[in-house]
Amino acid sequence: MKLVIINYGSGNLRSVAKAFERAAGDCGWAGRIVVSEDPAQVRDADYIVLPGVGAFGDCARGLQALSGMDAAMQYAVREQKRPFLGICVGMQLMADRGLEHGVHQGLGWINGEVVEIERSDPQSKIPLMGWRIPHMGWNTLSLTGTGRAHPVLRGLAGGVHCYFVHSYHFAAGDTRDVLAETEYGGRLTAAIGRDNMLGVQFHPEKSQAAGLRLLADFLRWKP
Amino acid sequence: MLKVRIIPCLDVDKGRVVKGISFVNLVDAGDPVEQARRYDAEGADELCFLDITASHEARDTLYDIVTKTASQCFMPLTVGGGVRKVEDVRNLLLVGADKVAINTAAVTRRELVREAAEKFGSQCIVVAIDAKQARPGKWVIWTHGGRTATGIDAIDYAREIVALGAGEILLTSMDRDGTRSGFDLALTRAISDAVSVPVIASGGVGTLDHLTQGVIEGHASAVLAASIFHFGEFSIQQAKRHMADAGIAVRV
């Protein structure tokens, strides 16, 4: 078994790899965890992870700059249907397009656009009610019906906290793809997915026990 | 609902935590990685390392501490001290920091904030502000670890660095730091109300009520403290229970 974390010059690859190593140890997963920018590695990966930190456009450009990566991802994720996890901007890249500093094409795997979080009541300066951007810190996860049945997410039912830091969020074109939400001013998409594809806006690698549990369940996922 | 964050801060000097060393005897409290593990286990919401030596030789030690901590603690980690150029930010992010705090260098060259935010995203750029009261309702910022006066108005400066791309402000009252007499609430509120990014209140915590006041009266999104936690006086959980009792949403 091999899990490949795609290295496209964006993101906290080291933290993601370390968290997967811990989760693998916790759940007795005996495969290899590889950080790579090589499309060949992605083609024969059993699990694929796309992390991402920063702006949508920068990340999209970084991914496109890796020659052959797009085709390798299409092959492994879309054709071979191997388990895929997008984290933060890696999740946002699954959308059709992102509207952060201009319009940028995404992978187009899940219907939707990545739009700016709307500030709630600009007059109200009460902290934590959706006025401050970025949405930064620990927020409660609220699973949808589909999310509660999802093998990777169902362990996070019951108001578990996860760590978020973002200013844009995934506005899904089809609400059936939304697996979890969180409340910040209004409702924000916290997890999205279809078939073998899963994306989380929060950072499982920074969400202590809850995050490690999600990563372990991802390693056990047989979609 | 988003929760108020409680952030223990570890001041690191030549690879050792410099506050509270002789007061905690359960573990080697002088070792930053051990301290980080303890706070992780206690449920701290984030950790902050400030390298107070920040000399050239100390950088490798700091990188080593961050590397080790990040491989064992799966929580957000902010690192600051001696960050002067975009390359310093990159190096800290590469070894495992999630956010990097910039202090003096942001004052002397504001463009650094813009460059770093454009390169790595606002979400990982924290600007640390050390402010001192000049007269009631007026605060000015100091640099070089509080040794150099600048005369720059703290509120104007906070607005400016947010416009340049800072994603968070770590606000320390120099008048209160180390006094255990509570945050400068007027300062905290003035800055929090002036900017749209989260503000971390710092400097002066001596009791659990001080943490509560920082949020309710100071409008802070997060509270940072060092000695009340290092000295073993209060645990993170005690602090959270106290804040929850006061009606503040915390992660327990």
CSV table of C-alpha atoms in Angstrom, one decimal:
chain,number,residue,atom,x,y,z
A,1,MET,CA,0.0,0.0,0.0
A,2,LYS,CA,1.2,3.5,-0.8
A,3,LEU,CA,-0.2,6.9,0.2
A,4,VAL,CA,1.1,9.8,-1.9
A,5,ILE,CA,1.0,13.4,-0.6
A,6,ILE,CA,1.3,15.6,-3.7
A,7,ASN,CA,4.1,18.2,-3.4
A,8,TYR,CA,3.3,21.1,-5.6
A,9,GLY,CA,5.1,23.8,-3.6
A,10,SER,CA,2.2,24.7,-1.4
A,11,GLY,CA,1.4,23.6,2.0
A,12,ASN,CA,2.5,22.1,5.2
A,13,LEU,CA,3.6,18.8,3.6
A,14,ARG,CA,5.7,17.9,6.6
A,15,SER,CA,2.8,18.3,9.1
A,16,VAL,CA,0.5,16.3,6.9
A,17,ALA,CA,3.0,13.5,6.4
A,18,LYS,CA,3.8,13.4,10.2
A,19,ALA,CA,0.1,13.3,11.1
A,20,PHE,CA,-0.4,10.4,8.6
A,21,GLU,CA,2.5,8.6,10.1
A,22,ARG,CA,1.0,8.9,13.5
A,23,ALA,CA,-2.4,7.9,12.3
A,24,ALA,CA,-1.0,4.9,10.4
A,25,GLY,CA,0.8,3.7,13.6
A,26,ASP,CA,-2.4,4.2,15.6
A,27,CYS,CA,-4.6,2.1,13.3
A,28,GLY,CA,-1.9,-0.5,12.3
A,29,TRP,CA,-1.8,0.6,8.6
A,30,ALA,CA,1.5,-0.8,7.3
A,31,GLY,CA,1.9,1.0,3.9
A,32,ARG,CA,4.4,3.7,2.8
A,33,ILE,CA,3.7,7.4,3.1
A,34,VAL,CA,5.4,9.3,0.3
A,35,VAL,CA,5.6,13.0,-0.4
A,36,SER,CA,6.2,13.5,-4.1
A,37,GLU,CA,5.9,15.8,-7.1
A,38,ASP,CA,6.3,12.9,-9.5
A,39,PRO,CA,3.2,12.0,-11.5
A,40,ALA,CA,4.4,8.4,-11.8
A,41,GLN,CA,4.1,8.1,-8.0
A,42,VAL,CA,0.5,9.4,-8.1
A,43,ARG,CA,-0.4,7.0,-10.9
A,44,ASP,CA,0.4,3.9,-8.8
A,45,ALA,CA,-0.7,5.4,-5.5
A,46,ASP,CA,-3.4,3.6,-3.5
A,47,TYR,CA,-4.3,6.7,-1.6
A,48,ILE,CA,-3.8,10.3,-2.8
A,49,VAL,CA,-3.7,13.4,-0.6
A,50,LEU,CA,-3.7,17.0,-1.9
A,51,PRO,CA,-2.8,19.5,0.8
A,52,GLY,CA,-2.8,23.2,0.3
A,53,VAL,CA,-2.1,26.4,2.1
A,54,GLY,CA,-2.3,29.9,0.7
A,55,ALA,CA,-4.3,31.5,-2.1
A,56,PHE,CA,-6.4,29.5,-4.6
A,57,GLY,CA,-4.8,30.9,-7.7
A,58,ASP,CA,-1.2,30.3,-6.5
A,59,CYS,CA,-2.1,26.8,-5.6
A,60,ALA,CA,-3.8,26.1,-8.9
A,61,ARG,CA,-0.8,27.4,-10.8
A,62,GLY,CA,1.6,25.4,-8.7
A,63,LEU,CA,-0.3,22.2,-9.5
A,64,GLN,CA,-0.5,23.0,-13.2
A,65,ALA,CA,3.2,23.7,-13.3
A,66,LEU,CA,3.9,20.0,-12.5
A,67,SER,CA,4.0,18.4,-16.0
A,68,GLY,CA,1.8,15.3,-16.2
A,69,MET,CA,0.3,15.7,-12.8
A,70,ASP,CA,-3.1,16.6,-14.0
A,71,ALA,CA,-3.3,13.5,-16.2
A,72,ALA,CA,-1.9,11.4,-13.3
A,73,MET,CA,-4.6,12.7,-10.9
A,74,GLN,CA,-7.3,12.2,-13.5
A,75,TYR,CA,-6.2,8.6,-14.0
A,76,ALA,CA,-5.8,7.6,-10.3
A,77,VAL,CA,-8.7,9.5,-8.9
A,78,ARG,CA,-11.3,9.8,-11.6
A,79,GLU,CA,-10.6,6.6,-13.6
A,80,GLN,CA,-9.2,4.2,-11.1
A,81,LYS,CA,-11.3,5.7,-8.3
A,82,ARG,CA,-8.7,5.4,-5.6
A,83,PRO,CA,-9.4,7.2,-2.3
A,84,PHE,CA,-8.6,10.9,-2.5
A,85,LEU,CA,-8.4,13.5,0.3
A,86,GLY,CA,-8.1,17.3,-0.4
A,87,ILE,CA,-7.2,19.5,2.6
A,88,CYS,CA,-8.0,23.2,2.9
A,89,VAL,CA,-7.0,24.8,-0.4
A,90,GLY,CA,-6.5,21.2,-1.7
A,91,MET,CA,-10.3,20.7,-1.0
A,92,GLN,CA,-11.1,24.0,-2.6
A,93,LEU,CA,-9.2,23.0,-5.8
A,94,MET,CA,-11.8,20.2,-6.3
A,95,ALA,CA,-14.3,23.0,-7.3
A,96,ASP,CA,-15.0,24.3,-10.8
A,97,ARG,CA,-13.4,27.6,-10.1
A,98,GLY,CA,-12.1,29.8,-7.3
A,99,LEU,CA,-12.9,33.6,-7.0
A,100,GLU,CA,-10.0,34.6,-4.8
A,101,HIS,CA,-8.1,37.5,-6.4
A,102,GLY,CA,-9.6,36.9,-9.8
A,103,VAL,CA,-11.2,33.9,-11.4
A,104,HIS,CA,-9.2,30.6,-11.5
A,105,GLN,CA,-10.0,27.2,-12.8
A,106,GLY,CA,-10.2,24.4,-10.4
A,107,LEU,CA,-10.1,20.6,-11.1
A,108,GLY,CA,-13.9,20.6,-11.6
A,109,TRP,CA,-14.4,17.4,-9.7
A,110,ILE,CA,-17.2,18.6,-7.4
A,111,ASN,CA,-19.7,21.2,-8.6
A,112,GLY,CA,-19.2,24.6,-7.0
A,113,GLU,CA,-17.3,27.8,-6.6
A,114,VAL,CA,-14.9,29.0,-3.9
A,115,VAL,CA,-16.2,32.3,-2.7
A,116,GLU,CA,-15.3,34.8,0.0
A,117,ILE,CA,-16.8,34.2,3.4
A,118,GLU,CA,-19.5,36.8,3.9
A,119,ARG,CA,-19.0,38.9,7.0
A,120,SER,CA,-22.0,38.8,9.3
A,121,ASP,CA,-23.4,42.1,10.5
A,122,PRO,CA,-20.5,44.5,10.0
A,123,GLN,CA,-21.8,46.7,12.8
A,124,SER,CA,-21.5,44.0,15.3
A,125,LYS,CA,-17.9,43.8,16.6
A,126,ILE,CA,-18.6,41.0,19.0
A,127,PRO,CA,-15.8,38.5,18.6
A,128,LEU,CA,-16.3,35.1,17.1
A,129,MET,CA,-19.7,35.7,15.5
A,130,GLY,CA,-18.5,35.8,11.9
A,131,TRP,CA,-17.3,39.3,11.7
A,132,ARG,CA,-13.6,38.6,11.7
A,133,ILE,CA,-11.9,37.2,8.6
A,134,PRO,CA,-10.0,34.8,8.4
A,135,HIS,CA,-12.2,32.3,10.1
A,136,MET,CA,-9.5,31.1,12.4
A,137,GLY,CA,-9.6,28.6,15.2
A,138,TRP,CA,-11.6,25.7,16.5
A,139,ASN,CA,-15.1,25.3,15.3
A,140,THR,CA,-17.8,22.6,15.7
A,141,LEU,CA,-18.4,20.2,12.9
A,142,SER,CA,-22.0,19.5,12.0
A,143,LEU,CA,-22.4,16.4,9.7
A,144,THR,CA,-25.1,16.3,7.2
A,145,GLY,CA,-27.1,13.1,6.7
A,146,THR,CA,-24.7,11.9,4.0
A,147,GLY,CA,-21.8,12.9,6.2
A,148,ARG,CA,-23.1,10.8,9.2
A,149,ALA,CA,-23.1,7.7,6.9
A,150,HIS,CA,-19.6,8.5,5.4
A,151,PRO,CA,-17.0,5.9,6.5
A,152,VAL,CA,-14.3,8.6,7.0
A,153,LEU,CA,-16.4,11.3,8.7
A,154,ARG,CA,-18.9,9.4,10.8
A,155,GLY,CA,-16.3,9.1,13.6
A,156,LEU,CA,-16.6,12.9,14.0
A,157,ALA,CA,-20.3,13.1,14.8
A,158,GLY,CA,-21.6,14.7,17.9
A,159,GLY,CA,-20.1,18.2,17.8
A,160,VAL,CA,-16.4,17.5,17.4
A,161,HIS,CA,-14.1,20.5,17.1
A,162,CYS,CA,-11.7,20.9,14.2
A,163,TYR,CA,-9.2,23.6,13.4
A,164,PHE,CA,-10.1,26.0,10.6
A,165,VAL,CA,-8.2,28.9,9.0
A,166,HIS,CA,-9.5,30.3,5.7
A,167,SER,CA,-11.1,33.4,4.2
A,168,TYR,CA,-12.9,31.7,1.3
A,169,HIS,CA,-15.2,28.7,1.3
A,170,PHE,CA,-16.7,26.1,-1.0
A,171,ALA,CA,-20.2,27.0,-2.2
A,172,ALA,CA,-21.4,23.7,-3.5
A,173,GLY,CA,-23.5,23.5,-6.6
A,174,ASP,CA,-25.2,20.4,-5.4
A,175,THR,CA,-26.1,20.3,-1.7
A,176,ARG,CA,-25.9,16.5,-1.8
A,177,ASP,CA,-22.1,16.8,-2.1
A,178,VAL,CA,-21.9,18.6,1.3
A,179,LEU,CA,-20.9,16.2,4.0
A,180,ALA,CA,-20.3,18.6,6.9
A,181,GLU,CA,-20.8,22.3,7.7
A,182,THR,CA,-19.7,24.7,10.4
A,183,GLU,CA,-21.3,27.9,11.6
A,184,TYR,CA,-19.5,31.2,11.3
A,185,GLY,CA,-21.9,34.1,10.7
A,186,GLY,CA,-23.7,31.7,8.3
A,187,ARG,CA,-23.2,28.1,7.3
A,188,LEU,CA,-19.8,27.3,5.7
A,189,THR,CA,-19.0,24.0,4.0
A,190,ALA,CA,-16.6,22.0,6.2
A,191,ALA,CA,-16.4,18.8,4.2
A,192,ILE,CA,-17.4,17.8,0.7
A,193,GLY,CA,-17.3,14.6,-1.3
A,194,ARG,CA,-18.7,12.2,-3.8
A,195,ASP,CA,-17.7,8.5,-4.5
A,196,ASN,CA,-14.0,8.1,-3.8
A,197,MET,CA,-13.3,11.8,-3.4
A,198,LEU,CA,-13.3,13.7,-0.1
A,199,GLY,CA,-12.3,17.2,0.8
A,200,VAL,CA,-12.1,18.9,4.2
A,201,GLN,CA,-11.8,22.7,4.7
A,202,PHE,CA,-10.4,22.2,8.2
A,203,HIS,CA,-6.9,20.9,9.0
A,204,PRO,CA,-7.0,17.3,10.3
A,205,GLU,CA,-3.3,17.4,10.7
A,206,LYS,CA,-3.8,20.3,13.2
A,207,SER,CA,-7.0,19.0,14.9
A,208,GLN,CA,-5.3,16.8,17.5
A,209,ALA,CA,-7.2,13.6,18.3
A,210,ALA,CA,-10.2,14.3,16.1
A,211,GLY,CA,-8.0,15.0,13.1
A,212,LEU,CA,-5.8,11.8,13.6
A,213,ARG,CA,-9.0,9.8,13.8
A,214,LEU,CA,-10.2,11.2,10.4
A,215,LEU,CA,-6.8,10.4,8.9
A,216,ALA,CA,-6.9,6.8,10.3
A,217,ASP,CA,-10.4,6.3,8.9
A,218,PHE,CA,-9.2,7.6,5.5
A,219,LEU,CA,-6.5,5.0,5.5
A,220,ARG,CA,-9.1,2.3,6.2
A,221,TRP,CA,-11.5,3.7,3.5
A,222,LYS,CA,-12.5,1.3,0.7
A,223,PRO,CA,-14.9,3.4,-1.4
B,1,MET,CA,-19.6,28.1,16.8
B,2,LEU,CA,-16.0,29.3,16.8
B,3,LYS,CA,-14.3,29.1,20.1
B,4,VAL,CA,-12.0,31.5,22.0
B,5,ARG,CA,-8.5,30.2,21.9
B,6,ILE,CA,-6.2,29.8,24.8
B,7,ILE,CA,-2.6,29.9,23.8
B,8,PRO,CA,0.3,29.1,26.1
B,9,CYS,CA,3.5,30.9,25.1
B,10,LEU,CA,7.0,29.5,25.5
B,11,ASP,CA,9.8,32.0,25.5
B,12,VAL,CA,12.8,30.2,24.3
B,13,ASP,CA,16.4,31.3,25.0
B,14,LYS,CA,19.3,29.2,23.6
B,15,GLY,CA,17.0,26.2,23.2
B,16,ARG,CA,15.5,26.4,26.7
B,17,VAL,CA,12.2,27.7,28.0
B,18,VAL,CA,13.1,30.6,30.2
B,19,LYS,CA,10.1,31.1,32.4
B,20,GLY,CA,9.1,28.8,35.2
B,21,ILE,CA,12.0,26.4,34.9
B,22,SER,CA,12.5,25.8,38.6
B,23,PHE,CA,8.8,25.6,39.5
B,24,VAL,CA,7.7,22.6,37.6
B,25,ASN,CA,9.3,19.3,38.5
B,26,LEU,CA,7.1,16.8,36.8
B,27,VAL,CA,9.0,16.9,33.6
B,28,ASP,CA,12.1,18.8,32.4
B,29,ALA,CA,10.2,22.0,32.1
B,30,GLY,CA,13.2,23.7,30.5
B,31,ASP,CA,12.9,21.6,27.4
B,32,PRO,CA,10.5,23.3,24.9
B,33,VAL,CA,9.5,20.1,23.2
B,34,GLU,CA,8.5,18.5,26.5
B,35,GLN,CA,6.5,21.6,27.4
B,36,ALA,CA,4.8,21.5,24.1
B,37,ARG,CA,3.8,17.9,24.5
B,38,ARG,CA,2.4,18.7,28.0
B,39,TYR,CA,0.3,21.5,26.6
B,40,ASP,CA,-0.9,19.4,23.7
B,41,ALA,CA,-2.0,16.7,26.1
B,42,GLU,CA,-3.8,19.4,28.2
B,43,GLY,CA,-5.8,20.5,25.2
B,44,ALA,CA,-4.2,23.9,24.5
B,45,ASP,CA,-5.8,25.4,21.3
B,46,GLU,CA,-2.5,26.5,19.8
B,47,LEU,CA,1.1,26.9,20.9
B,48,CYS,CA,3.4,29.9,20.5
B,49,PHE,CA,7.2,29.8,20.5
B,50,LEU,CA,9.0,33.1,20.8
B,51,ASP,CA,12.7,32.9,20.3
B,52,ILE,CA,14.0,35.7,22.6
B,53,THR,CA,17.7,35.4,21.7
B,54,ALA,CA,17.0,35.4,18.0
B,55,SER,CA,20.7,35.5,17.2
B,56,HIS,CA,22.1,33.8,14.1
B,57,GLU,CA,23.5,30.8,16.0
B,58,ALA,CA,20.2,30.3,17.8
B,59,ARG,CA,18.2,29.8,14.5
B,60,ASP,CA,19.3,26.2,14.1
B,61,THR,CA,18.3,25.4,17.6
B,62,LEU,CA,14.9,27.0,17.0
B,63,TYR,CA,14.4,25.1,13.8
B,64,ASP,CA,15.3,21.9,15.6
B,65,ILE,CA,12.7,22.6,18.4
B,66,VAL,CA,10.0,23.4,15.9
B,67,THR,CA,10.8,20.3,13.8
B,68,LYS,CA,10.6,18.1,16.9
B,69,THR,CA,7.5,19.7,18.2
B,70,ALA,CA,5.7,19.6,14.9
B,71,SER,CA,6.4,15.9,14.5
B,72,GLN,CA,4.8,15.1,17.9
B,73,CYS,CA,2.1,17.8,18.4
B,74,PHE,CA,-0.8,17.9,15.9
B,75,MET,CA,-1.9,21.4,16.8
B,76,PRO,CA,-1.3,24.9,15.3
B,77,LEU,CA,2.1,26.3,16.1
B,78,THR,CA,3.1,30.0,15.9
B,79,VAL,CA,6.8,30.8,15.9
B,80,GLY,CA,8.4,34.2,16.2
B,81,GLY,CA,11.5,36.0,17.2
B,82,GLY,CA,14.1,37.4,14.8
B,83,VAL,CA,12.1,37.1,11.6
B,84,ARG,CA,13.6,39.6,9.3
B,85,LYS,CA,13.0,38.5,5.7
B,86,VAL,CA,10.7,36.4,3.6
B,87,GLU,CA,13.3,33.6,3.6
B,88,ASP,CA,13.0,33.4,7.5
B,89,VAL,CA,9.3,33.0,7.1
B,90,ARG,CA,9.7,30.2,4.5
B,91,ASN,CA,12.3,28.4,6.7
B,92,LEU,CA,10.0,28.4,9.7
B,93,LEU,CA,7.0,27.2,7.7
B,94,LEU,CA,9.2,24.4,6.1
B,95,VAL,CA,10.2,23.0,9.5
B,96,GLY,CA,6.6,22.9,10.7
B,97,ALA,CA,5.4,26.3,11.9
B,98,ASP,CA,1.8,27.0,10.8
B,99,LYS,CA,2.1,30.7,11.5
B,100,VAL,CA,5.0,33.1,11.7
B,101,ALA,CA,5.1,36.2,13.9
B,102,ILE,CA,6.9,39.2,12.6
B,103,ASN,CA,7.7,42.1,15.0
B,104,THR,CA,10.5,44.6,14.6
B,105,ALA,CA,11.0,43.8,10.9
B,106,ALA,CA,7.4,44.7,10.1
B,107,VAL,CA,7.9,48.2,11.7
B,108,THR,CA,11.2,48.9,10.0
B,109,ARG,CA,10.0,47.6,6.6
B,110,ARG,CA,6.2,47.3,6.2
B,111,GLU,CA,6.6,45.8,2.8
B,112,LEU,CA,7.8,42.6,4.4
B,113,VAL,CA,4.2,42.0,5.6
B,114,ARG,CA,2.9,42.3,2.1
B,115,GLU,CA,5.6,40.2,0.5
B,116,ALA,CA,5.1,37.4,3.1
B,117,ALA,CA,1.3,37.5,2.9
B,118,GLU,CA,1.4,37.4,-0.9
B,119,LYS,CA,3.9,34.5,-0.9
B,120,PHE,CA,2.4,32.3,1.8
B,121,GLY,CA,-1.1,33.7,2.5
B,122,SER,CA,-2.4,36.0,5.1
B,123,GLN,CA,-3.5,33.1,7.3
B,124,CYS,CA,0.1,32.4,8.3
B,125,ILE,CA,1.3,35.9,8.8
B,126,VAL,CA,1.0,37.2,12.4
B,127,VAL,CA,2.2,40.7,13.2
B,128,ALA,CA,3.4,41.0,16.8
B,129,ILE,CA,2.8,44.5,18.3
B,130,ASP,CA,4.5,45.6,21.5
B,131,ALA,CA,2.6,48.7,22.7
B,132,LYS,CA,3.0,51.1,25.5
B,133,GLN,CA,0.6,53.8,26.8
B,134,ALA,CA,1.7,57.3,26.0
B,135,ARG,CA,-1.3,58.9,27.6
B,136,PRO,CA,-4.9,57.6,28.3
B,137,GLY,CA,-6.3,56.4,25.0
B,138,LYS,CA,-3.0,56.7,23.1
B,139,TRP,CA,-0.5,53.9,22.7
B,140,VAL,CA,2.7,53.8,20.8
B,141,ILE,CA,4.7,50.8,19.5
B,142,TRP,CA,8.2,49.8,20.6
B,143,THR,CA,10.6,47.5,18.8
B,144,HIS,CA,13.7,45.3,19.4
B,145,GLY,CA,12.0,43.5,22.3
B,146,GLY,CA,10.7,46.6,23.8
B,147,ARG,CA,14.0,48.5,23.9
B,148,THR,CA,13.4,51.0,21.1
B,149,ALA,CA,10.6,53.6,21.0
B,150,THR,CA,9.2,54.5,17.6
B,151,GLY,CA,6.5,57.0,18.4
B,152,ILE,CA,4.2,55.3,15.9
B,153,ASP,CA,0.5,55.2,17.0
B,154,ALA,CA,-0.5,51.6,17.7
B,155,ILE,CA,-4.0,51.8,16.3
B,156,ASP,CA,-2.8,53.4,13.0
B,157,TYR,CA,-0.1,50.8,12.8
B,158,ALA,CA,-2.5,47.9,13.4
B,159,ARG,CA,-4.8,49.1,10.6
B,160,GLU,CA,-1.9,49.6,8.3
B,161,ILE,CA,-0.4,46.1,8.7
B,162,VAL,CA,-3.9,44.5,8.3
B,163,ALA,CA,-4.3,46.4,5.0
B,164,LEU,CA,-0.9,45.0,4.0
B,165,GLY,CA,-2.0,41.4,4.6
B,166,ALA,CA,-1.5,40.4,8.2
B,167,GLY,CA,-3.9,37.7,9.1
B,168,GLU,CA,-3.7,38.1,12.9
B,169,ILE,CA,-2.3,40.4,15.5
B,170,LEU,CA,-0.4,39.3,18.6
B,171,LEU,CA,-0.8,42.4,20.9
B,172,THR,CA,1.4,42.7,23.9
B,173,SER,CA,1.0,45.5,26.5
B,174,MET,CA,4.5,46.4,27.6
B,175,ASP,CA,3.1,48.2,30.6
B,176,ARG,CA,1.5,45.0,31.8
B,177,ASP,CA,3.9,42.3,30.6
B,178,GLY,CA,5.2,40.5,33.6
B,179,THR,CA,3.1,42.4,36.2
B,180,ARG,CA,0.4,39.8,36.6
B,181,SER,CA,-2.1,42.6,36.9
B,182,GLY,CA,-4.2,41.8,33.9
B,183,PHE,CA,-4.3,42.8,30.2
B,184,ASP,CA,-4.4,46.4,29.2
B,185,LEU,CA,-8.1,46.1,28.4
B,186,ALA,CA,-8.5,49.6,26.9
B,187,LEU,CA,-5.6,48.9,24.5
B,188,THR,CA,-6.9,45.4,23.6
B,189,ARG,CA,-10.3,46.7,22.9
B,190,ALA,CA,-9.1,49.7,20.9
B,191,ILE,CA,-7.0,47.5,18.6
B,192,SER,CA,-9.6,44.7,18.3
B,193,ASP,CA,-12.3,47.1,17.3
B,194,ALA,CA,-10.1,48.8,14.8
B,195,VAL,CA,-9.2,45.8,12.7
B,196,SER,CA,-11.1,42.9,11.1
B,197,VAL,CA,-8.6,40.1,11.8
B,198,PRO,CA,-8.4,38.1,15.0
B,199,VAL,CA,-6.4,39.7,17.9
B,200,ILE,CA,-4.5,37.7,20.5
B,201,ALA,CA,-4.3,39.5,23.8
B,202,SER,CA,-1.0,39.2,25.6
B,203,GLY,CA,0.9,40.6,28.6
B,204,GLY,CA,-0.1,40.7,32.3
B,205,VAL,CA,-2.2,37.6,33.0
B,206,GLY,CA,-2.0,36.7,36.6
B,207,THR,CA,-5.5,35.2,37.3
B,208,LEU,CA,-8.1,33.3,35.4
B,209,ASP,CA,-10.4,36.3,35.5
B,210,HIS,CA,-7.9,38.2,33.5
B,211,LEU,CA,-8.4,35.8,30.6
B,212,THR,CA,-12.1,36.3,30.8
B,213,GLN,CA,-11.8,40.1,30.8
B,214,GLY,CA,-9.5,40.0,27.7
B,215,VAL,CA,-12.4,38.5,25.7
B,216,ILE,CA,-15.4,40.2,27.2
B,217,GLU,CA,-14.0,43.6,27.8
B,218,GLY,CA,-11.0,43.5,25.4
B,219,HIS,CA,-12.9,41.9,22.5
B,220,ALA,CA,-9.9,39.6,21.9
B,221,SER,CA,-10.4,36.4,19.8
B,222,ALA,CA,-7.7,34.6,21.7
B,223,VAL,CA,-5.7,35.0,25.0
B,224,LEU,CA,-2.1,34.2,25.4
B,225,ALA,CA,-0.3,33.5,28.8
B,226,ALA,CA,3.0,32.2,29.9
B,227,SER,CA,3.7,32.2,33.6
B,228,ILE,CA,0.3,31.1,35.0
B,229,PHE,CA,0.6,27.9,33.0
B,230,HIS,CA,4.4,27.4,33.3
B,231,PHE,CA,4.4,27.8,37.0
B,232,GLY,CA,1.9,25.0,37.3
B,233,GLU,CA,-0.5,27.4,39.0
B,234,PHE,CA,-3.4,26.6,36.6
B,235,SER,CA,-3.9,24.0,33.9
B,236,ILE,CA,-5.3,24.8,30.5
B,237,GLN,CA,-8.5,22.9,31.5
B,238,GLN,CA,-9.0,25.0,34.6
B,239,ALA,CA,-8.6,28.1,32.5
B,240,LYS,CA,-11.2,26.8,30.0
B,241,ARG,CA,-13.7,25.8,32.7
B,242,HIS,CA,-13.3,29.2,34.2
B,243,MET,CA,-14.0,30.9,30.9
B,244,ALA,CA,-16.9,28.6,30.1
B,245,ASP,CA,-18.5,29.5,33.5
B,246,ALA,CA,-18.3,33.1,32.5
B,247,GLY,CA,-20.3,32.4,29.4
B,248,ILE,CA,-17.4,32.3,26.9
B,249,ALA,CA,-17.4,29.6,24.2
B,250,VAL,CA,-14.3,27.5,24.6
B,251,ARG,CA,-13.3,24.0,23.4
B,252,VAL,CA,-13.4,21.7,26.4
